[in-house]
Coordinates of C-alpha atoms (C1' of nucleotides) in Angstrom, one line a residue:
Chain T
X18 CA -2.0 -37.6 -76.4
X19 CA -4.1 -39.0 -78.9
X20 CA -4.7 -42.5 -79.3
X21 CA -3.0 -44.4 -82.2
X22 CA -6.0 -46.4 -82.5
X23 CA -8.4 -43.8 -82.7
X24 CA -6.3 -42.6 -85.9
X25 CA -5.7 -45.8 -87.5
X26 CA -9.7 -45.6 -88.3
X27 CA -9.9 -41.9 -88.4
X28 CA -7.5 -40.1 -90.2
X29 CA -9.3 -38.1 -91.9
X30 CA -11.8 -36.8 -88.8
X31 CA -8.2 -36.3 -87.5
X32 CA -7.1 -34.0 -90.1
X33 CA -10.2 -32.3 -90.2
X34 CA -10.4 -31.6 -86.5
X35 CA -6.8 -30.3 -86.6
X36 CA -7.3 -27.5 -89.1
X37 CA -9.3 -26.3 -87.0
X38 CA -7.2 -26.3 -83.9
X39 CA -5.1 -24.7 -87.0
X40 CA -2.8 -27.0 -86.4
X41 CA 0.0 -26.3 -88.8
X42 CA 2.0 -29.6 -89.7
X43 CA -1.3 -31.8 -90.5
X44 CA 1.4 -34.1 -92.7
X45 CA 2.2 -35.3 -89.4
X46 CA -0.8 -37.7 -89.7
X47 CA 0.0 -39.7 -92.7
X48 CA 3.4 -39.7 -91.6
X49 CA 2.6 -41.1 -88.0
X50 CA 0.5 -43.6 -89.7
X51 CA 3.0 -44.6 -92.0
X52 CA 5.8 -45.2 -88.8
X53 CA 2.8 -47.1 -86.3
X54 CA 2.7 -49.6 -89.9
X55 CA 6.8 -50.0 -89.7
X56 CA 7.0 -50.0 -86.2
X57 CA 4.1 -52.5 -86.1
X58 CA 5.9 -55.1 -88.8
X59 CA 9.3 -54.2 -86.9
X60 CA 7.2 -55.4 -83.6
X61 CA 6.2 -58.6 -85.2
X62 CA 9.3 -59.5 -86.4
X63 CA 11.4 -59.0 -83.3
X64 CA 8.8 -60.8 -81.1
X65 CA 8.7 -64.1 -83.6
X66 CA 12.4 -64.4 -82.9
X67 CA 12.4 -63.7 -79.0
X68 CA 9.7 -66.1 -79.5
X69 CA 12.2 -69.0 -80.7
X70 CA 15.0 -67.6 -78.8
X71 CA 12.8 -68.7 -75.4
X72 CA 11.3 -71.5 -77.0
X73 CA 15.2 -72.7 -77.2
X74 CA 16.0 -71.7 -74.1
X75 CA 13.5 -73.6 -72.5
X76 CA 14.2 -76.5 -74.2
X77 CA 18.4 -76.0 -73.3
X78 CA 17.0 -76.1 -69.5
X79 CA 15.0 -79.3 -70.1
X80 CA 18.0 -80.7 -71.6
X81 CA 20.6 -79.8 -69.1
X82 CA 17.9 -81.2 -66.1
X83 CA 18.0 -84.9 -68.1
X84 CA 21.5 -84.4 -68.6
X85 CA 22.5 -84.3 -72.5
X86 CA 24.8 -81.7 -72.1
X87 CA 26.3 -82.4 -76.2
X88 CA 22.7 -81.4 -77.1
X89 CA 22.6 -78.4 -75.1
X90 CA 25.8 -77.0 -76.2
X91 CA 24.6 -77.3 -79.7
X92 CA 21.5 -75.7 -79.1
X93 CA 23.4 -72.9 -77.6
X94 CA 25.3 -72.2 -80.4
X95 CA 22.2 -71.8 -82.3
X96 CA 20.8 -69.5 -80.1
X97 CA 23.7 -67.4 -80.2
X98 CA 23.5 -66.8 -83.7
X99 CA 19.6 -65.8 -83.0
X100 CA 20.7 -63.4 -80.6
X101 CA 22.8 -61.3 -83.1
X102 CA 20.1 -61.1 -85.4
X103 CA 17.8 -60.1 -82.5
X104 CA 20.2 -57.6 -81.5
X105 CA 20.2 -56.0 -84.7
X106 CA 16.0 -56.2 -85.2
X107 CA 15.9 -54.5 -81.6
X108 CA 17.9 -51.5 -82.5
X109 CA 15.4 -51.0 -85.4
X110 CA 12.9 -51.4 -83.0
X111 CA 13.7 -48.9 -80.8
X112 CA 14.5 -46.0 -82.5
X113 CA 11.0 -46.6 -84.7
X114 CA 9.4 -46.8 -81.5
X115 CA 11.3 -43.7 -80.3
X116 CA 10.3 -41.9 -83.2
X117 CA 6.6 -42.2 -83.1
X118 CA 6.2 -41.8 -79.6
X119 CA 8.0 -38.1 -80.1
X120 CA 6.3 -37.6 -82.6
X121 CA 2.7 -37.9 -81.2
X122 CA 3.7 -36.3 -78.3
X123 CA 3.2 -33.2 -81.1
X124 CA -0.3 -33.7 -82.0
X125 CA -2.7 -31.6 -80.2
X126 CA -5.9 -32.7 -78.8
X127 CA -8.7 -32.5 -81.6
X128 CA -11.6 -29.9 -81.1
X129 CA -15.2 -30.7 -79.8
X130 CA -17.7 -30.4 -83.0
X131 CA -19.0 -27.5 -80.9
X132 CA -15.8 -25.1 -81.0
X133 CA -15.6 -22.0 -83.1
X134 CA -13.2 -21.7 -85.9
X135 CA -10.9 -19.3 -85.4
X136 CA -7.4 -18.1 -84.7
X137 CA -7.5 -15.1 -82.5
X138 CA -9.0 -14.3 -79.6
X139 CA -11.4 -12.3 -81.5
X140 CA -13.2 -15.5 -82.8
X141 CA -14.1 -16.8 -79.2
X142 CA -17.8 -17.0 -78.7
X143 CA -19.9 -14.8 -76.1
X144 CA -21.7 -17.8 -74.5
X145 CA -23.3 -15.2 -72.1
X146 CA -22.4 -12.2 -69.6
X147 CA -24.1 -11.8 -66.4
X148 CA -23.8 -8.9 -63.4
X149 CA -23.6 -5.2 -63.8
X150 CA -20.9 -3.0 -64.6
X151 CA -21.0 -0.3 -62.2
X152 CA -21.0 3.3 -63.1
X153 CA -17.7 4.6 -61.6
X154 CA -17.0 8.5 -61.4
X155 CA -14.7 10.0 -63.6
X156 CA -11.5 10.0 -61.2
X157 CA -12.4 6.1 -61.1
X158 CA -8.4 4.9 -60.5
X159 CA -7.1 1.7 -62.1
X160 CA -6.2 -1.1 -59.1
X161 CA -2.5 -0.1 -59.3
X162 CA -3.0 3.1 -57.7
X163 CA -5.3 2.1 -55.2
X164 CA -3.2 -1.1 -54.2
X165 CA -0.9 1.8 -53.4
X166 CA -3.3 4.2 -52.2
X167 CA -3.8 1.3 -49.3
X168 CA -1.0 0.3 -49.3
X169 CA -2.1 -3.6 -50.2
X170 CA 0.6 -5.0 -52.2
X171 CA 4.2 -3.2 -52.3
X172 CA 5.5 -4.7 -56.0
X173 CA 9.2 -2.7 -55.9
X174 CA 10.1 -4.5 -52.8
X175 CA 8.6 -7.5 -54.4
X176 CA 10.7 -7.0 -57.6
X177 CA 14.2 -6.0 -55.4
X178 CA 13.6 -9.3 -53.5
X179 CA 13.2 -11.5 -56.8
X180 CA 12.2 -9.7 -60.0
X181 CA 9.3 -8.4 -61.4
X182 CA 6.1 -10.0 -61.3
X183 CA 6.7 -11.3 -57.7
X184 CA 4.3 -9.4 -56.1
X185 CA 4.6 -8.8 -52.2
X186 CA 1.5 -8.9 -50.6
X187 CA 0.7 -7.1 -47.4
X188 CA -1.6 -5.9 -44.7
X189 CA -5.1 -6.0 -45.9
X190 CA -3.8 -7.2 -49.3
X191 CA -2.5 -10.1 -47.8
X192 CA -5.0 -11.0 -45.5
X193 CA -7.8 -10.5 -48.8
X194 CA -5.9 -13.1 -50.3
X195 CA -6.0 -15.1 -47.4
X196 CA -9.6 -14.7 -47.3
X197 CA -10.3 -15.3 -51.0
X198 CA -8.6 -18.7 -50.8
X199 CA -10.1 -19.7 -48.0
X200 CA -13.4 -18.6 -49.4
X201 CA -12.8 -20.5 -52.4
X202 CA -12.2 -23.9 -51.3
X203 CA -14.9 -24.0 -48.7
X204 CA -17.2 -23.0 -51.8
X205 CA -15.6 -26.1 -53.6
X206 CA -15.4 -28.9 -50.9
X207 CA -19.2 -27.7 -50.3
X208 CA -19.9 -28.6 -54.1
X209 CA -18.0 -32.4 -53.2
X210 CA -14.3 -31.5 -53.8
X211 CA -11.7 -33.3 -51.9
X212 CA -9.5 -30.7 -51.1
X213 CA -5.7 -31.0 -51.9
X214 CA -2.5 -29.3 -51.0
X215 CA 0.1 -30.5 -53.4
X216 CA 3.8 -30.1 -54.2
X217 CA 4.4 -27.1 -55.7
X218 CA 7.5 -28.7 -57.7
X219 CA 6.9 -31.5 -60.2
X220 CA 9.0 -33.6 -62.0
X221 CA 8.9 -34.3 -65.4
X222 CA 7.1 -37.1 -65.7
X223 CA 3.9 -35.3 -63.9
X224 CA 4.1 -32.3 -66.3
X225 CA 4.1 -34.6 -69.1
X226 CA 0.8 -36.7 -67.9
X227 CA -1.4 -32.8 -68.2
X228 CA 0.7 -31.8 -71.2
X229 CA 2.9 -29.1 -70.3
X230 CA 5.5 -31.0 -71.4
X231 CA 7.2 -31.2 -74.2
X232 CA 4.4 -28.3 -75.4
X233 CA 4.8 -25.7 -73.0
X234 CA 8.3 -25.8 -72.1
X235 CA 9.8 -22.3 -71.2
X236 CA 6.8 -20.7 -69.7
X237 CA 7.4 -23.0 -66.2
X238 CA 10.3 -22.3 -64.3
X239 CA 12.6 -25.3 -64.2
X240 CA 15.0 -26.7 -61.1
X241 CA 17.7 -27.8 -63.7
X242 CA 19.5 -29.0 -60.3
X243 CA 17.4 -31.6 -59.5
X244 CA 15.0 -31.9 -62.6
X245 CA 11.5 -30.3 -61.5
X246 CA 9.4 -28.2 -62.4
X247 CA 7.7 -25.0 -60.4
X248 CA 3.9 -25.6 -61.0
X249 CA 1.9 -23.4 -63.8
X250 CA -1.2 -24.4 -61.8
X251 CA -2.4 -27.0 -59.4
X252 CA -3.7 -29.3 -62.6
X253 CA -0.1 -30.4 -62.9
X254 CA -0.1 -32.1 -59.6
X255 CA -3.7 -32.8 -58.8
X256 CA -4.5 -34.4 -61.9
X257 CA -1.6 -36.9 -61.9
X258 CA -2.8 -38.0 -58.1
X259 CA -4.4 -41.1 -60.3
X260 CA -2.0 -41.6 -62.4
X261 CA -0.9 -45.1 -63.5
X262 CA -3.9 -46.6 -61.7
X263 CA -7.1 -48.3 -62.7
X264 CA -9.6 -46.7 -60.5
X265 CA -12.9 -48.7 -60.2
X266 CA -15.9 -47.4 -62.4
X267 CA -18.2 -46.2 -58.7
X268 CA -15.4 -44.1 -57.3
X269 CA -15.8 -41.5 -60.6
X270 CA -16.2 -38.8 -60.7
X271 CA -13.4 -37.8 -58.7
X272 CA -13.8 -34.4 -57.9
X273 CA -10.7 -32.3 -56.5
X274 CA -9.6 -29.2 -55.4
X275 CA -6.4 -27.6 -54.2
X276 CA -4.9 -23.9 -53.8
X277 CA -1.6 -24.0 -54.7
X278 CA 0.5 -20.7 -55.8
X279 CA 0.9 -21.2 -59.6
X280 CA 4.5 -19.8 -61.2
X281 CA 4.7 -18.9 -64.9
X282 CA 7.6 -17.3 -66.8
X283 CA 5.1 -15.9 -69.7
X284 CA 7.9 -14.1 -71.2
X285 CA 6.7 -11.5 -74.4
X286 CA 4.5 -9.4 -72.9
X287 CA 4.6 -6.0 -72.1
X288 CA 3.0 -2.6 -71.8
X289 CA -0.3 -2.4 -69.9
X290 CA -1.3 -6.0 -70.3
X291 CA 1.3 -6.3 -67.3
X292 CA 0.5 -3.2 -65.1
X293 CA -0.7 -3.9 -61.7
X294 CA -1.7 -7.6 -61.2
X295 CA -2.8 -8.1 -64.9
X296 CA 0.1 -10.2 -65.2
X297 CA 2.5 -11.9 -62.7
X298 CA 4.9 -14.4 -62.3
X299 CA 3.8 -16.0 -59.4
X300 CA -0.1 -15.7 -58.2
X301 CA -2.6 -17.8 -56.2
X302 CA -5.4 -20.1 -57.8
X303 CA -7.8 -22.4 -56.6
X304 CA -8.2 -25.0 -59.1
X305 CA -10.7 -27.9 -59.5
X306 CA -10.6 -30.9 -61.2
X307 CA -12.9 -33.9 -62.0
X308 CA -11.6 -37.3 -63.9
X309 CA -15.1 -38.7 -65.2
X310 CA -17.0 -41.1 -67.1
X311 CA -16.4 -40.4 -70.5
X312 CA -20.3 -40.7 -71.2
X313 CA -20.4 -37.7 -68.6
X314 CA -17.8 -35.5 -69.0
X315 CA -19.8 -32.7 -70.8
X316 CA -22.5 -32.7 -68.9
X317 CA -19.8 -32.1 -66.3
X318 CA -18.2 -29.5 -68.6
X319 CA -21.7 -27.6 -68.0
X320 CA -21.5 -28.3 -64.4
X321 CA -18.2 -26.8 -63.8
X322 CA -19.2 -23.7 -65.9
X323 CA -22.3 -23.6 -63.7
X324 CA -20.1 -24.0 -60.5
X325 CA -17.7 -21.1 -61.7
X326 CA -20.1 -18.9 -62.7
X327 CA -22.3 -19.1 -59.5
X328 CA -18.8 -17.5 -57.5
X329 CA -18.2 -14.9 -59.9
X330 CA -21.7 -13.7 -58.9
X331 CA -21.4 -14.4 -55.4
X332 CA -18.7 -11.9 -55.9
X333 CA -21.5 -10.2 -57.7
X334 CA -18.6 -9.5 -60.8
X335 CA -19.4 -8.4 -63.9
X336 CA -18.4 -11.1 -66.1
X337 CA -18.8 -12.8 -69.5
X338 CA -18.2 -16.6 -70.7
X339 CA -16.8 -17.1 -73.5
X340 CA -16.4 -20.1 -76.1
X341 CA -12.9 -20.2 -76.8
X342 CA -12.1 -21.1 -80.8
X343 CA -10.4 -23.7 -82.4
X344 CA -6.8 -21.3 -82.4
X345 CA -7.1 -19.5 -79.3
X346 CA -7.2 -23.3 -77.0
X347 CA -4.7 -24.8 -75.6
X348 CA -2.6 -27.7 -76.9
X349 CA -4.5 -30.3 -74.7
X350 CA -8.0 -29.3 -74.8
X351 CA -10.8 -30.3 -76.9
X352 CA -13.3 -28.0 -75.3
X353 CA -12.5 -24.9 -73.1
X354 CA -15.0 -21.9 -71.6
X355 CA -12.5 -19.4 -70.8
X356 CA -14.5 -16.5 -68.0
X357 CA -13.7 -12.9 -68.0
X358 CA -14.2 -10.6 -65.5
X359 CA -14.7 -6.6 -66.2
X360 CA -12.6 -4.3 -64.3
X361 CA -14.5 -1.2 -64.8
X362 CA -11.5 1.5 -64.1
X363 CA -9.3 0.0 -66.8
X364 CA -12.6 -0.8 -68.8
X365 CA -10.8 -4.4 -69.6
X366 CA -11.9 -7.8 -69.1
X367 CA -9.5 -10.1 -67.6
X368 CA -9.5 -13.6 -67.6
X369 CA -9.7 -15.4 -64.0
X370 CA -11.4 -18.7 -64.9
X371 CA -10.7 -21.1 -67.7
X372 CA -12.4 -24.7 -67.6
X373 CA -11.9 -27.2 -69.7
X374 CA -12.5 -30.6 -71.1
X375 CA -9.8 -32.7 -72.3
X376 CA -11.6 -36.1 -73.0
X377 CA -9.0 -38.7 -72.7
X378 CA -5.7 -36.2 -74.0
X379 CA -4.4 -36.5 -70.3
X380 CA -5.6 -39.4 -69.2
X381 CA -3.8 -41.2 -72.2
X382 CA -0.5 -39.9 -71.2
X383 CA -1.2 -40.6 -67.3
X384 CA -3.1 -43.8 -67.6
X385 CA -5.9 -43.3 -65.7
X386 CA -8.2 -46.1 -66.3
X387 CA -11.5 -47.7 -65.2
X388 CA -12.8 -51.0 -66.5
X389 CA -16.4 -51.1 -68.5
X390 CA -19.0 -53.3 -67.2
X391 CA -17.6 -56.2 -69.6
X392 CA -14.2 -55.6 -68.1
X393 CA -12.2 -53.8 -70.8
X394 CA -10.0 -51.0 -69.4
X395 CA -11.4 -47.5 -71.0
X396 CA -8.7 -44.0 -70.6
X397 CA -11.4 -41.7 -68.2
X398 CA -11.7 -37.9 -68.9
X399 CA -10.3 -35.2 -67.1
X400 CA -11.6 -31.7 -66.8
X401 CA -10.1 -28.6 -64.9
X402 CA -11.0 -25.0 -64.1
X403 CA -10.2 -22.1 -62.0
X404 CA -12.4 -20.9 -59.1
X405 CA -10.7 -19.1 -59.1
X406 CA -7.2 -17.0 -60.2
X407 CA -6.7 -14.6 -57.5
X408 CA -4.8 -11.4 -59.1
X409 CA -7.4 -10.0 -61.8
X410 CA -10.5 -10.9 -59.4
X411 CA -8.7 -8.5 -57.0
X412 CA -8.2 -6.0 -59.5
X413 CA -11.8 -5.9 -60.3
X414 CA -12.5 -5.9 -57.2
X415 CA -10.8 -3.6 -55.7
X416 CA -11.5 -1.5 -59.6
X417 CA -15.2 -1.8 -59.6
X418 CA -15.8 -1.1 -55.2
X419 CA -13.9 1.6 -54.5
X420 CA -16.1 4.5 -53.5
X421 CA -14.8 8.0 -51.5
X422 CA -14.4 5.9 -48.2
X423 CA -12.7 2.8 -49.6
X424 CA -12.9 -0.6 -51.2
X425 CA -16.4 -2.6 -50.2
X426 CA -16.6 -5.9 -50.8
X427 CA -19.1 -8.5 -51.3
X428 CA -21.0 -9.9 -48.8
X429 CA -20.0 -13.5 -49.0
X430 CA -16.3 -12.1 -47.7
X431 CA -17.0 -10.2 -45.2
X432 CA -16.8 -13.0 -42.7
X433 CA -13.8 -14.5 -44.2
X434 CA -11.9 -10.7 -44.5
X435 CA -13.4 -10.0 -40.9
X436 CA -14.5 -6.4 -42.2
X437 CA -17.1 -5.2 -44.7
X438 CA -14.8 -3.6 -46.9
X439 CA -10.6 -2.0 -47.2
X440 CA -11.0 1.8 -45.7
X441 CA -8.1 4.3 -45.4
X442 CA -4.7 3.4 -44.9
X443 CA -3.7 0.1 -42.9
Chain R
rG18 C1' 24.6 -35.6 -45.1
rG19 C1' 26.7 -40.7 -42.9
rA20 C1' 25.7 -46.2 -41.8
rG21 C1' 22.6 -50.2 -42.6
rA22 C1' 18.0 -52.9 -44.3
rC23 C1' 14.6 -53.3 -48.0
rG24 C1' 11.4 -52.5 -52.7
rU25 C1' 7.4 -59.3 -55.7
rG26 C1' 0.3 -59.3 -58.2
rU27 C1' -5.7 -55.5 -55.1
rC28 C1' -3.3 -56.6 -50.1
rC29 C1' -0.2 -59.9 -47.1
rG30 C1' 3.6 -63.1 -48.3
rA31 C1' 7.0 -67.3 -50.5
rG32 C1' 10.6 -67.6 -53.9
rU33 C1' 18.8 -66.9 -54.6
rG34 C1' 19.8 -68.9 -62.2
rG35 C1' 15.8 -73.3 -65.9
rU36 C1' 8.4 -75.0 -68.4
rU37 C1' 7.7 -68.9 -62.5
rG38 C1' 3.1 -64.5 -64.8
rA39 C1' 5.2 -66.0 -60.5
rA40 C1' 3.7 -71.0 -54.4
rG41 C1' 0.4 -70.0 -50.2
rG42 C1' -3.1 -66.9 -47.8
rA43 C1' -6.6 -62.8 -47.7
rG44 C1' -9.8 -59.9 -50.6
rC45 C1' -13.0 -59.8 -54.8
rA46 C1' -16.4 -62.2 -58.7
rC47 C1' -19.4 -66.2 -60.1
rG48 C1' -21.4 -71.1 -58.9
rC49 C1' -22.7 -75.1 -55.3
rC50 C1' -24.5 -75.7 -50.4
rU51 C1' -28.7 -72.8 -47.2
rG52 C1' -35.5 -71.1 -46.0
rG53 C1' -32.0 -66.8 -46.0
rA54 C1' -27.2 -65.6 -44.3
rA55 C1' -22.5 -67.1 -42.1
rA56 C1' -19.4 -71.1 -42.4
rG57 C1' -18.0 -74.7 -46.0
rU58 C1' -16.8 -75.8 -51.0
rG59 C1' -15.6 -75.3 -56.5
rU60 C1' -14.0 -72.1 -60.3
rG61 C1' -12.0 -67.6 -61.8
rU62 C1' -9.3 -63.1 -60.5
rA63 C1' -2.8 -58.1 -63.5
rU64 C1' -1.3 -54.6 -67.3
rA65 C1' 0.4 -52.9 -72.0
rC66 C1' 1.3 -53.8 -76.9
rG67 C1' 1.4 -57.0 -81.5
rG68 C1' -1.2 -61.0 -84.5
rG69 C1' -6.4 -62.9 -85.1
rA70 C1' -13.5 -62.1 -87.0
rA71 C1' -13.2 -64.9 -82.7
rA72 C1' -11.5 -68.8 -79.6
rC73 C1' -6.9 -67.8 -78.8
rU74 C1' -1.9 -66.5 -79.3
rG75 C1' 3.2 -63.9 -79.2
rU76 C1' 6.2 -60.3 -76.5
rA77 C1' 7.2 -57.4 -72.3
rU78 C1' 6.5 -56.3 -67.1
rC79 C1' 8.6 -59.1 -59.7
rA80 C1' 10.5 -50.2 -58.1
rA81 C1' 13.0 -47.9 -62.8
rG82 C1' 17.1 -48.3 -66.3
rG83 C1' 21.4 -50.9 -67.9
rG84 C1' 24.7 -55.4 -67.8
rU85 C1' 26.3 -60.9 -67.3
rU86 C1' 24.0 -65.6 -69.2
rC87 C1' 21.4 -70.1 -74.0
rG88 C1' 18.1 -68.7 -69.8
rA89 C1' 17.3 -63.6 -64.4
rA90 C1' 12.2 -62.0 -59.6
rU91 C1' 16.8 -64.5 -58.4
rC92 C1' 23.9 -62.4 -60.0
rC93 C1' 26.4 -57.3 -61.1
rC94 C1' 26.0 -51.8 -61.9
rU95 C1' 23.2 -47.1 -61.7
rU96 C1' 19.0 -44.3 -60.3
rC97 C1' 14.6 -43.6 -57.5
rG98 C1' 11.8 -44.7 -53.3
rU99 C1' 10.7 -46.7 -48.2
rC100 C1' 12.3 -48.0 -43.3
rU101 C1' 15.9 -48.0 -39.0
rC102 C1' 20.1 -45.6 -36.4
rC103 C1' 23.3 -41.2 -36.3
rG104 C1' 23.9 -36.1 -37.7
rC105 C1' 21.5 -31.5 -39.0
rC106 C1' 17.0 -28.9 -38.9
rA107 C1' 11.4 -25.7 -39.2

RNA sequence: GGAGACGUGUCCGAGUGGUUGAAGGAGCACGCCUGGAAAGUGUGUAUACGGGAAACUGUAUCAAGGGUUCGAAUCCCUUCGUCUCCGCCA
């Protein structure tokens, strides 16, 4: 959420920076500005009356302990007239104050100078690609069939036992993903992350500190018995973990990770974008997430993209990073680096990593605080990525190994999978 | 799921209607003391928002929300959470 006081003095930086998010309703501004000034003369006036309304209070106790009771009744019929009035400025208060804090729950983050204008996906920015596409043979065959071919993740049972989209891992498909994880987070706790296992249910609050509420809505899956939310990704828990505290300035950054399954309803899509494990409802993900200095955070913007891109070529993946623009982010970032990988049979490149910076968007909602050297409290920044989403690293690799005799993988698994590569049938 | 107890500041802990944002202690910060340290000693030590150039000041906050009252940390209701006992259970 942005901060009201950041556009009291820049409104027009505001307005700017939201065009190109190409945010549409930019009258949303002057309007909020226009309702923080009411709300703000609303505030003053209510508080100058509770102000006399104690004052008299007080002043009925002193009464009553020396004993002039006459006095105090008369003083308490006074009061009660204040008290109607009060009631009446409250109400006014209230709703105003319910108004704007809707209302800015609407506004996006603003873009870093350095994003891209754009709207589609087709404006995002090739920062750089790295690793070699292979040359696969002709009868190349697309991960589907060879998750079927060895037999590594059976999706109709999956689908019978919930719906579509809930794959069912099993066998070697399992135990990759097994290995993969595990692979993961020592490759993160190595690099200083605490690792994390979090609820996989939030409640609403939580998903309102990372911004998936009121924004994102129907794409989580909601407990309407008991009010939570099935996690989209580990960010939603892991990043409120500090929430509503003021954490002292040496203990940042905080650098966490957690594997959690991530659930997402992503309803509209359809065709080949959802074949195989392009798309799913439920999939694994090892996230990791740093609240920083916000004199820092971009320099650990870079770092995270260095960390990410480091496992994608320990996979030794072809892949690309790309600078997402202003209309292809998300609602709560001011800077994202979205990674693709290529998976050579369906000659597509998926996403699997997307790491982003969202200054103090989060942190404002969440309240997670440090105090300056001269003692004022200052909103940290949080940043998150993936390292990494399971499903479409598996498609590639499964996509860009397979040879006559099976699937080889990269070295830095073989330990963890406890074989070399996925040959023949179980 | 049933019965009971409880939820106060960074922590411990007092406080059952009236200058209580909250005693006392610990911790922490700064100063004094010391050759240096410890001990001792003095001062300070929440957050948010509003007003103000600032000093400062107003309001709110004793789990959360509502109510009673001129006045609530203190009384009432609801919710959430913790603990104990019982039940159930991986």
């Amino acid at each position: 959420m942005l901060q009201i006081s950041y556009i009291r003095l820049h409104a027009d930086t505001v307005k700017e920076r939201l065009a190109v998010k190409n945010f549409k309703d930019i009258s949303l501004v002057d309007e909020l500005l226009q309702l923080d000034e009411n709300l703000r003369q609303q505030k003053t006036a209510t508080e100058t009356l509770q102000a006399s309304i104690n004052a008299a209070s007080k002043e009925i106790g002193m009464l009553m302990g020396k004993g002039d009771k006459d006095t105090a009744e008369q003083k308490k019929q006074e009061v009660a007239s204040l008290k109607n009035e009060l009631s009446e400025k409250n109400a006014a208060l209230v709703a105003l104050e319910e108004n704007f804090n809707n209302k800015i729950l609407l506004l996006p983050n603003l873009p870093h100078t350095s994003v891209p204008l754009g709207k589609t996906p087709e404006d995002n920015e090739v920062v750089r690609e790295g690793g070699a596409k292979p040359n696969l043979p002709a009868n190349a065959q697309p991960h589907w069939e060879l998750i079927k071919k060895y037999d590594l993740i059976d999706f109709e049972t999956g689908a019978r036992l919930t719906g579509s989209g809930f794959p069912l891992y099993k066998g070697k498909g399992a135990k990759l993903q097994r290995a993969l994880i595990q692979y993961f987070l020592d490759y993160n706790t190595q690099a200083g992350y605490t690792e994390y296992l979090p609820p996989l249910m939030v409640n609403e609050a939580t998903a309102y500190g990372t911004g998936q509420l009121p924004d994102k809505e129907g794409q989580m899956y909601h407990i309407t018995a008991d009010g939570f939310y099935m996690i989209p990704t580990a960010e939603v828990p892991v990043t409120n973990v500090y929430s509503n505290e003021i954490v002292k300035e040496t203990s940042l950054p905080i650098k966490m990770t957690a594997y959690t399954p991530c659930f997402r309803r992503e309803a509209g899509s359809f065709g080949a974008d959802v074949r195989g494990l392009n798309r799913v409802h439920q999939f694994d993900k090892v996230e990791i997430i740093q609240l920083v200095h916000p004199a820092k955070s971009y320099d650990v913007l870079e770092e995270m993209v260095q960390h990410v891109e480091k496992l994608l070529q320990l996979l030794e993946l072809p892949y690309r990073i790309l600078r997402l623009c202003g209309g292809d982010m998300s609602f709560a970032s001011a800077l994202t680096y979205d990674f693709e990988v290529f998976s050579a049979a369906q000659q597509k490149w998926l996403e699997v990593s997307s790491v982003s910076n969202f200054e103090t968007f989060q942190t404002n909602r969440m309240k997670v605080r440090y105090k300056d050297e001269s003692g004022k409290t200052q909103l940290v920044h949080s940043l998150n990525g993936s390292s990494l989403a399971l499903p479409r690293i598996v498609a590639a690799l499964l996509e860009n190994n397979q040879t006559e005799d099976g699937i080889h993988l990269p070295k830095v698994l073989h330990n963890y999978f406890g074989a070399t590569g996925i040959e023949g049938i179980i």
